[in-house]
Coordinates of C-alpha atoms in Angstrom, one line a residue:
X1 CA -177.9 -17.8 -84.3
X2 CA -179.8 -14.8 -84.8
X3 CA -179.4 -11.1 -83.8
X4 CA -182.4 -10.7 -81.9
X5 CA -181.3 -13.9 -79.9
X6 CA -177.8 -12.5 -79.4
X7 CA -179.3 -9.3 -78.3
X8 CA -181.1 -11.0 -75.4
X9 CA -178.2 -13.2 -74.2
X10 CA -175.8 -10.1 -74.4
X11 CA -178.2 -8.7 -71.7
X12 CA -178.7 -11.3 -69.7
X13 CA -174.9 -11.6 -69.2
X14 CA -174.6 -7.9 -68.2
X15 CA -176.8 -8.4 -65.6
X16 CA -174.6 -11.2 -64.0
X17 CA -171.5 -9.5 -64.5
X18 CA -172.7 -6.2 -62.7
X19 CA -174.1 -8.4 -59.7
X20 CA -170.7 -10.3 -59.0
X21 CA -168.1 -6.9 -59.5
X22 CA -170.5 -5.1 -56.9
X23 CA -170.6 -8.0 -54.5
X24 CA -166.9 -9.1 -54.6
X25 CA -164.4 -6.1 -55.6
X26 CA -162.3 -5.0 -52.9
X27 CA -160.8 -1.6 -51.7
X28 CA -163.3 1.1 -51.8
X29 CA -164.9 -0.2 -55.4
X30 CA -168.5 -0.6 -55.3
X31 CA -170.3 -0.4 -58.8
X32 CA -166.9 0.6 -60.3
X33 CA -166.8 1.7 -64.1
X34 CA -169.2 0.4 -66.3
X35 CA -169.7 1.6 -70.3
X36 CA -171.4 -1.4 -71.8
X37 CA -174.5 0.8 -72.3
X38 CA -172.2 1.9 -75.1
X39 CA -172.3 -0.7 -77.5
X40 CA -176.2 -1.6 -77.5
X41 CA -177.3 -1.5 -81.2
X42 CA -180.0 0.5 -81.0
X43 CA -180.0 3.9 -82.0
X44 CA -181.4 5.2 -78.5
X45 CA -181.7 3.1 -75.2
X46 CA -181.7 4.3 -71.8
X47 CA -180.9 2.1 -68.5
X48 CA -181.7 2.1 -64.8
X49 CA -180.4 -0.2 -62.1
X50 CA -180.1 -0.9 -58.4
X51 CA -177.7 -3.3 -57.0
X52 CA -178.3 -4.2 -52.8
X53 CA -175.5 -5.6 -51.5
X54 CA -175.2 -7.6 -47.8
X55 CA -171.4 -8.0 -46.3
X56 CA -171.9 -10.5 -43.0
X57 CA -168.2 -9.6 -42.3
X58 CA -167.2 -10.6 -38.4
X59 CA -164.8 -9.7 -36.1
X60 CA -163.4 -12.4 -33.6
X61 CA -160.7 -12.9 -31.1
X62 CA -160.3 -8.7 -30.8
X63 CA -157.2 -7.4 -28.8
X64 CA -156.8 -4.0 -27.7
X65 CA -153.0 -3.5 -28.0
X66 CA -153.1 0.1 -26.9
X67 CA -154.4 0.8 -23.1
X68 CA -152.6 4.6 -23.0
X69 CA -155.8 5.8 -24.6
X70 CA -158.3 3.4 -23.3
X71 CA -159.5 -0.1 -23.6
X72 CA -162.0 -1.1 -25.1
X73 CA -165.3 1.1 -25.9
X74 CA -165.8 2.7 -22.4
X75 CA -162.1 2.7 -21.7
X76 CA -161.8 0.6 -18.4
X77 CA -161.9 -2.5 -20.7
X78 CA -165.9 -3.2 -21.6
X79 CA -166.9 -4.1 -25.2
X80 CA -167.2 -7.2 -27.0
X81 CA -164.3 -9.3 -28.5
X82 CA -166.4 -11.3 -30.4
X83 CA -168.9 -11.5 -33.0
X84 CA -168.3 -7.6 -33.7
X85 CA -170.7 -7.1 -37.0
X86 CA -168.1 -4.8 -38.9
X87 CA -170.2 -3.9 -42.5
X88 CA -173.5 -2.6 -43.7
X89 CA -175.7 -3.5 -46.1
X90 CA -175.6 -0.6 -49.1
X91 CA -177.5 -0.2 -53.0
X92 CA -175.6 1.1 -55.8
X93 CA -177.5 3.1 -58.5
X94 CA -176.9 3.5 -61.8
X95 CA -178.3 5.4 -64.5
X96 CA -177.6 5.8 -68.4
X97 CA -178.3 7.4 -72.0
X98 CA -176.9 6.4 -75.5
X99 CA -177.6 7.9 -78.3
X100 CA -176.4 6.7 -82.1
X101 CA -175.0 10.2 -84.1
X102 CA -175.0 8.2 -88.1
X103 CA -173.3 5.0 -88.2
X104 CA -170.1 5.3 -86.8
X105 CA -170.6 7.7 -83.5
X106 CA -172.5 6.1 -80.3
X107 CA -172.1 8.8 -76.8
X108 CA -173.3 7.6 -73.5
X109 CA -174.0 10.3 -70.4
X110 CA -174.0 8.5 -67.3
X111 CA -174.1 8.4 -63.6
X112 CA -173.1 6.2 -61.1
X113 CA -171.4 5.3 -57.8
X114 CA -168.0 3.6 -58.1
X115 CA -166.1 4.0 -54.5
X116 CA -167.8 3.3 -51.1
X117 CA -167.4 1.7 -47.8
X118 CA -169.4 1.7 -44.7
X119 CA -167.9 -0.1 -41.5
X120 CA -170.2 0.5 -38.5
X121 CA -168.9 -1.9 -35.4
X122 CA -170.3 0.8 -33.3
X123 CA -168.8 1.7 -29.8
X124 CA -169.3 -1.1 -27.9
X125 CA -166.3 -3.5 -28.5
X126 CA -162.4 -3.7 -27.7
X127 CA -161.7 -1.9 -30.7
X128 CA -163.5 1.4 -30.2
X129 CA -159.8 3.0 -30.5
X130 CA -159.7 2.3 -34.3
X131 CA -162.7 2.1 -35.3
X132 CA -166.8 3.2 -34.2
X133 CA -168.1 4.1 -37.8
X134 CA -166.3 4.8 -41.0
X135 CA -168.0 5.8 -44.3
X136 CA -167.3 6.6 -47.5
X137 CA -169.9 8.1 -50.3
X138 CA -169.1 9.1 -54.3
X139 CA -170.9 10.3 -57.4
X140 CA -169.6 10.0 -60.7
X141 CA -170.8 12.1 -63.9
X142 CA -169.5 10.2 -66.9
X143 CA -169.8 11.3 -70.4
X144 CA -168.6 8.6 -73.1
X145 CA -168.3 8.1 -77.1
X146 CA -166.8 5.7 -79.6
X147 CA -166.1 5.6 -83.1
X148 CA -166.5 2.6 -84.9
X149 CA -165.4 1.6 -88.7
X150 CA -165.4 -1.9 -90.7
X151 CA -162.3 -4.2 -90.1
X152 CA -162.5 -7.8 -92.1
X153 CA -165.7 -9.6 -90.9
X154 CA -166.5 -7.1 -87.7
X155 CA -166.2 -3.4 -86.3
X156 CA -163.1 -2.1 -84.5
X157 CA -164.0 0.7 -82.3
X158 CA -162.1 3.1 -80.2
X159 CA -163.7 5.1 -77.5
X160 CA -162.9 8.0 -75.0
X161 CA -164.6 9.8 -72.4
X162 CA -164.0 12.0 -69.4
X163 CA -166.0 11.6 -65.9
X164 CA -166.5 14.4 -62.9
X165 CA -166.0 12.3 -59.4
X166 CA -166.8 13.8 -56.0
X167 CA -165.8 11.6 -53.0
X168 CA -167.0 12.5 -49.0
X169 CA -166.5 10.4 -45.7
X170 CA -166.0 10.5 -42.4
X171 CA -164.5 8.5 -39.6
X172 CA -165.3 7.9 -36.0
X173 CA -163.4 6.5 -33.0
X174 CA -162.5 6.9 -29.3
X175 CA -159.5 9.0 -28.9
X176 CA -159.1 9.2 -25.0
X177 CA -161.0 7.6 -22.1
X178 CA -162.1 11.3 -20.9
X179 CA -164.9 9.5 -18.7
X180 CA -162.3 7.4 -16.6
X181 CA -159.6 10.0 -15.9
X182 CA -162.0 12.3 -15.0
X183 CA -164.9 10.1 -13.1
X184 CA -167.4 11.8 -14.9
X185 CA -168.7 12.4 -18.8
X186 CA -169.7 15.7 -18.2
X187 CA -165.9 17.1 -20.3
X188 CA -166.6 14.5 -23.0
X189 CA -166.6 10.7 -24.4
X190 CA -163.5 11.0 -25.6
X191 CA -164.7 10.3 -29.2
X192 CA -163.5 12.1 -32.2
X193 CA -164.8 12.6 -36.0
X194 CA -163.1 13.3 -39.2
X195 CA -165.1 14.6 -42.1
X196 CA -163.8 15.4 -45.4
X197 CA -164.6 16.1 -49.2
X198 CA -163.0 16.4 -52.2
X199 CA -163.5 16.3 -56.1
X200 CA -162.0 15.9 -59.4
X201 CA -161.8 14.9 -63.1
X202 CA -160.8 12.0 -65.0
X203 CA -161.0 10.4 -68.7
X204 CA -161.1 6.6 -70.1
X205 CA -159.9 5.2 -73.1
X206 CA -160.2 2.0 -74.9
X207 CA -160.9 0.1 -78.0
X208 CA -162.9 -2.8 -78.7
X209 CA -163.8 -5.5 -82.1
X210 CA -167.5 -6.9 -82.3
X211 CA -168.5 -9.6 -84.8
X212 CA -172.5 -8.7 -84.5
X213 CA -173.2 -11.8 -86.2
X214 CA -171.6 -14.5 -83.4
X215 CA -172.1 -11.8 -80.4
X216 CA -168.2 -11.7 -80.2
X217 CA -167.3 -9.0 -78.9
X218 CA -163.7 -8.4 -76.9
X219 CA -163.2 -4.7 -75.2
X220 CA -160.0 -3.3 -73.2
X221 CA -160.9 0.0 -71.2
X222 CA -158.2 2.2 -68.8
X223 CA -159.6 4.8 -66.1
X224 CA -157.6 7.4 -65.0
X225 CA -156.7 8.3 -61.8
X226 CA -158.9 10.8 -60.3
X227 CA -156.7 14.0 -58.1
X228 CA -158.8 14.7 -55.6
X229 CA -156.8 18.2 -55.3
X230 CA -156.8 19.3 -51.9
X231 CA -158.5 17.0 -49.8
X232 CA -160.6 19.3 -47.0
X233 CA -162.3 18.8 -44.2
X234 CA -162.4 18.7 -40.7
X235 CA -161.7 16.9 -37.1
X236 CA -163.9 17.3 -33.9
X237 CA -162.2 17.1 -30.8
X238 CA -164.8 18.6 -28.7
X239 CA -165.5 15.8 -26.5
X240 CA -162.1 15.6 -25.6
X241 CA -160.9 18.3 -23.3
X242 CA -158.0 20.3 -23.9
X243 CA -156.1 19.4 -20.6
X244 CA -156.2 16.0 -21.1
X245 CA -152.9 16.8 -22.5
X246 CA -152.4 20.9 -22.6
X247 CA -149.5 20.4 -24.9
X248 CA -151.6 19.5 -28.0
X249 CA -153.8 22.4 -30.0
X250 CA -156.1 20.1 -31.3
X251 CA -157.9 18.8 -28.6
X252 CA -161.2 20.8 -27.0
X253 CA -162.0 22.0 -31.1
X254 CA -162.5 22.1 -34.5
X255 CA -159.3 22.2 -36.6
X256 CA -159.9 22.5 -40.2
X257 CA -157.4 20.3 -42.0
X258 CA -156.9 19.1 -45.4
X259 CA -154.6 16.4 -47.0
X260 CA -154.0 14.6 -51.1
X261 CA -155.0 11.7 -52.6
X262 CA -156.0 10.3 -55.9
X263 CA -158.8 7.8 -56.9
X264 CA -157.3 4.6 -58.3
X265 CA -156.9 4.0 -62.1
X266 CA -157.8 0.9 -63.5
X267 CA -157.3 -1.5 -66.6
X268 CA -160.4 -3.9 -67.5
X269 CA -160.7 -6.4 -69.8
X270 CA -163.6 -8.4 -71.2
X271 CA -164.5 -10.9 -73.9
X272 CA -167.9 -12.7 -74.7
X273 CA -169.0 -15.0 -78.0
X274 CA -171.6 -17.4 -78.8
X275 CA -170.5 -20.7 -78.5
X276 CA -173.2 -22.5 -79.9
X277 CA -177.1 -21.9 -80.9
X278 CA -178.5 -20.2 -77.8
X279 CA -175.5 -19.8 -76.2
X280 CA -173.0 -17.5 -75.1
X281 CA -169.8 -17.3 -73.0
X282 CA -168.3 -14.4 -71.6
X283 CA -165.2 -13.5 -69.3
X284 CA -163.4 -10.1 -67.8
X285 CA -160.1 -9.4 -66.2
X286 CA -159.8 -6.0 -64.2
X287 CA -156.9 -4.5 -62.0
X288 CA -157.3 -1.6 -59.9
X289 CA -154.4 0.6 -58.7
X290 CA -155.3 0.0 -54.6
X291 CA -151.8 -0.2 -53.8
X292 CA -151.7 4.0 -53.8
X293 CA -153.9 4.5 -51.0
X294 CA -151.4 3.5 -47.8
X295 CA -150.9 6.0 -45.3
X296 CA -153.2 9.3 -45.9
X297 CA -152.0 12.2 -44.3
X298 CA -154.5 15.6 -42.8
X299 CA -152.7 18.3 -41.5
X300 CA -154.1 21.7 -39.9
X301 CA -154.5 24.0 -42.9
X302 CA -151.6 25.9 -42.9
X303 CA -149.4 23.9 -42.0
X304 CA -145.7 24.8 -43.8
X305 CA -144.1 22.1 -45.7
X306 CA -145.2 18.6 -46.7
X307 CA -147.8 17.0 -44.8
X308 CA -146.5 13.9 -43.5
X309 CA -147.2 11.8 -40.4
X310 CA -144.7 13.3 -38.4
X311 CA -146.8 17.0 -38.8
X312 CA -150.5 15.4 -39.4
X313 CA -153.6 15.9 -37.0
X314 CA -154.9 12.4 -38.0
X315 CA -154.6 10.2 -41.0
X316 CA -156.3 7.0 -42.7
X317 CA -154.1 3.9 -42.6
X318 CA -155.4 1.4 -45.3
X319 CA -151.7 -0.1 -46.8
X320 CA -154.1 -1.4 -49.7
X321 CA -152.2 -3.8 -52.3
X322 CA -153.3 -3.8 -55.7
X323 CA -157.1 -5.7 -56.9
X324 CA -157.6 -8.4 -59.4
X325 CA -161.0 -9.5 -60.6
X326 CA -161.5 -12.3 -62.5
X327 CA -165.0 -13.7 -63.8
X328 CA -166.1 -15.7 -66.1
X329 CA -169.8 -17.4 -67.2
X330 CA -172.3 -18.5 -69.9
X331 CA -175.7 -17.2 -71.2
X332 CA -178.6 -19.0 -72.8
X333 CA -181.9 -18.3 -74.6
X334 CA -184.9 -20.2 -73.4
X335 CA -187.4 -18.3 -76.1
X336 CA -188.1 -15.4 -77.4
X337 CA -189.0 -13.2 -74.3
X338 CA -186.7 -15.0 -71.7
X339 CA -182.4 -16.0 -70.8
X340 CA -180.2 -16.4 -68.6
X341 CA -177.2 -16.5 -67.1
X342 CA -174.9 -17.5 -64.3
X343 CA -171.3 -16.7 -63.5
X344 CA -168.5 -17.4 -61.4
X345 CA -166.0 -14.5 -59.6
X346 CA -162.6 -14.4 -57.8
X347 CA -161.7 -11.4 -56.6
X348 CA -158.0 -10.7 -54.8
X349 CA -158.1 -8.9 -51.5
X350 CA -156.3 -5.6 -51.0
X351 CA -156.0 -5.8 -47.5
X352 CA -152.1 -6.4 -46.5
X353 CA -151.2 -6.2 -42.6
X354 CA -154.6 -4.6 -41.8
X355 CA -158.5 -4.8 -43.0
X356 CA -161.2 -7.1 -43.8
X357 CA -160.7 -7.4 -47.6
X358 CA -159.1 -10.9 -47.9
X359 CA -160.0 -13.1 -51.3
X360 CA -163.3 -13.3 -52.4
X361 CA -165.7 -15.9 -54.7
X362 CA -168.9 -15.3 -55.5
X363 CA -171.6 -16.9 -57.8
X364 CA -174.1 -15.4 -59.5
X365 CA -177.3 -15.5 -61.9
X366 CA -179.6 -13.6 -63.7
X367 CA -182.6 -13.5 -65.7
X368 CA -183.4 -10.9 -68.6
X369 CA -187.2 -10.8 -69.5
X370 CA -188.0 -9.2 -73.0
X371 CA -191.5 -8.6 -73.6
X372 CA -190.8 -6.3 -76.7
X373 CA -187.9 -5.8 -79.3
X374 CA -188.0 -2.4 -76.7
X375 CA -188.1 -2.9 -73.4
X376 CA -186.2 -5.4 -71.4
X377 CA -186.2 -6.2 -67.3
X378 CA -183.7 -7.9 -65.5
X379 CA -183.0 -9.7 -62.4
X380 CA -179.8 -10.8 -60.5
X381 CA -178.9 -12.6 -57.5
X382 CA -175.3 -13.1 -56.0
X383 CA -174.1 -15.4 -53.3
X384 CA -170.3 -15.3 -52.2
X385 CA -167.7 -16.2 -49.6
X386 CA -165.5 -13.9 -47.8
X387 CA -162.3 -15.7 -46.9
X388 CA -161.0 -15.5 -43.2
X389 CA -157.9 -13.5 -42.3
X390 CA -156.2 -11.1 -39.3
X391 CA -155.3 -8.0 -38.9
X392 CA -153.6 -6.0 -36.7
X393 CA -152.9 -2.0 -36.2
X394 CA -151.3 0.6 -34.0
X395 CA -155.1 -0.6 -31.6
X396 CA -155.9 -3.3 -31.8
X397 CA -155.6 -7.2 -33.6
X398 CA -158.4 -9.3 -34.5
X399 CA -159.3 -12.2 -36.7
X400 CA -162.0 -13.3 -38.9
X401 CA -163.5 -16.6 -40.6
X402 CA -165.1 -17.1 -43.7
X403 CA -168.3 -15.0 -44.1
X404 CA -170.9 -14.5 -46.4
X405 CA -171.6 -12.2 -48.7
X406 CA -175.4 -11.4 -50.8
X407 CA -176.6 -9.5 -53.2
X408 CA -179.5 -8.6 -55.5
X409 CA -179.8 -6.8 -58.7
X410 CA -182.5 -5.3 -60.7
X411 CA -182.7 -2.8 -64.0
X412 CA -184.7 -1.7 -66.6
X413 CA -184.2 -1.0 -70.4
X414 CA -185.7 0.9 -72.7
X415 CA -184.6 1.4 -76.6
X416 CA -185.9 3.5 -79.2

């Protein structure tokens, strides 16, 4: 088995790797942490890709199980119980540079998206209390280099890198049924919005052994946590009049508030080798510390002591357990310009007593075009199963079946 021919199979199992972790992960991971730009042999190569992914995640059988601040969206009980289209389609972007410094040092500048969600039910269902639009957004500026030395028949390397992460969101829901205690809309909707920001550093390390001649190549990588520091933003109570309830300072305006939290850390795994000529098998393991991100407090700024949720103006209520992705699939060279690959993903879901995020499998394939030693096209395609589950919060209680989950990928590399 040849380099060249390894070279092409390596890339066509990227490709199928990167569609099923951005169609399957769960919590708030979208194209996660990726640094296999790292270890292409060339001296210079660059990489673009977009990944469009298509949640069909449903809501049935929805329960409004708190009437003191309305039911339902319009709060005299409207809204639909039933086939309530919770997520949005969204693309993940990714861009890289790696340069070769001699023969030992390779350093990779990158940017990406790891964390997003976007839940958009809307206002007109029975669980307008918790829930009329949430998102979440992230950039990530990631610098990354290795050093890399002879050990028996291949190359150990070890590698480091720190990233700059900057995380926004906001959330949107019906707070009081202002229209039905006052006969009119004219003091409100009784919706409110929370909007917040934040940003912070982290660093990776890891070490991996390549055997260039068999494509073997096994890699363990940890992410840091990334401290948000102080988590600001702010929550619009406008629409809902201050006598409502003349006891609470909040309501009628903007209160600026602000809060903590920290972007998971995560171990990953992976291994790949060629099995036989034209072929090659590859595999990844990957936890994620989701299990931190429970019960997020945002207090009024100023606010003395520990912000808890006995002092908070609002908080987020995830109770996330921690994720496990595990994937696993083969490559194969048809010629010289043209391989393949297809895969298979399970993914643990780190919803607990609340959320849509219940186990996930998903196939996928892809297709790596190579019309010169340097430039190289790919194309992916994912197709999964989101598993069916309930959930139930201080609002409302619903249930969900198996759904389905799509998604396409396409990037472009060039290497000098």
């Amino acid at each position: 088995m040849n380099k060249p021919l390894l070279k092409t199979l390596l890339g066509a199992g990227c490709v199928s790797l990167a569609v099923v972790g951005t169609a399957s992960a769960g919590g708030l991971e979208r194209g996660g942490y990726n640094v296999d730009l790292l270890f292409d042999p060339a001296r210079f190569a660059s990489e673009a890709s977009v990944t469009y992914v298509m949640p069909q995640r449903e809501l049935d059988d929805v329960v409004d199980i708190n009437p003191l601040n309305g039911i339902g969206s319009n709060g005299i009980g409207g809204g639909a119980t039933n086939g309530v289209a919770d997520t949005e389609d969204y693309a993940i972007p990714r861009i890289g540079f790696k340069a070769s410094i001699g023969d030992s040092v390779d350093c990779m500048v990158d940017y990406s998206q790891p964390w997003g969600a976007h839940s958009n039910p809307g206002a007109d269902w029975m669980g307008a209390n918790s829930n009329i639009e949430t998102k979440i957004n992230s950039d990530n500026i990631a610098g990354t280099c290795s050093y890399k030395m002879q050990a028996g028949r291949g190359q150990f390397r070890v590698l480091g890198g720190v990233f700059y992460q900057q995380v926004d969101g906001f959330k949107e829901r019906l707070v009081a049924p202002v229209p039905t205690l006052t006969g009119t809309n004219a003091f409100g909707n009784g919706v409110g919005l929370l909007e917040l920001e934040g940003d912070g550093v982290g660093w990776r390390i890891g070490a991996a052994y390549e055997i260039p001649e068999i494509a073997f190549r096994a890699s363990l990588v940890y992410n840091s946590e990334v401290d948000l520091g102080d988590i600001t933003g702010t929550v619009d109570l406008t629409e809902v009049p201050g006598f409502i309830n003349p006891l609470n300072p909040v309501l009628g305006v903007v209160t600026d508030v602000e809060g903590t939290q920290s972007m998971p850390d995560s171990l990953e795994f992976k291994i790949q080798s060629g099995i036989a000529p034209n072929w090659l098998a590859f595999g990844s393991i990957k936890w994620v510390d989701w299990s931190t991100f429970q019960e997020i407090s945002f207090c009024a700024v100023g606010t003395s002591g520990a912000c808890t949720v006995d002092n908070d103006v609002t908080s987020l209520e995830l109770f996330y357990r921690d994720g496990w992705t595990v994937s696993g699939g083969v490559g194969h060279k048809f010629n010289d310009q043209w391989s393949g690959a297809a895969s298979i993903a399970w993914d643990r879901g780190t919803s607990t007593t609340l959320g849509i995020q219940s186990d996930t499998w998903t196939f996928s394939a892809g297709a790596a075009y190579t019309p010169t030693q340097n430039v190289e096209f790919r194309l992916g395609g994912a197709l999964g199963v989101l598993t069916s589950g309930e959930s139930e919060d201080e609002e409302i209680t619903y249930e969900y079946g198996n759904d389905l989950v799509a998604a396409v990928s396409a990037s472009a590399k060039v290497k000098w």
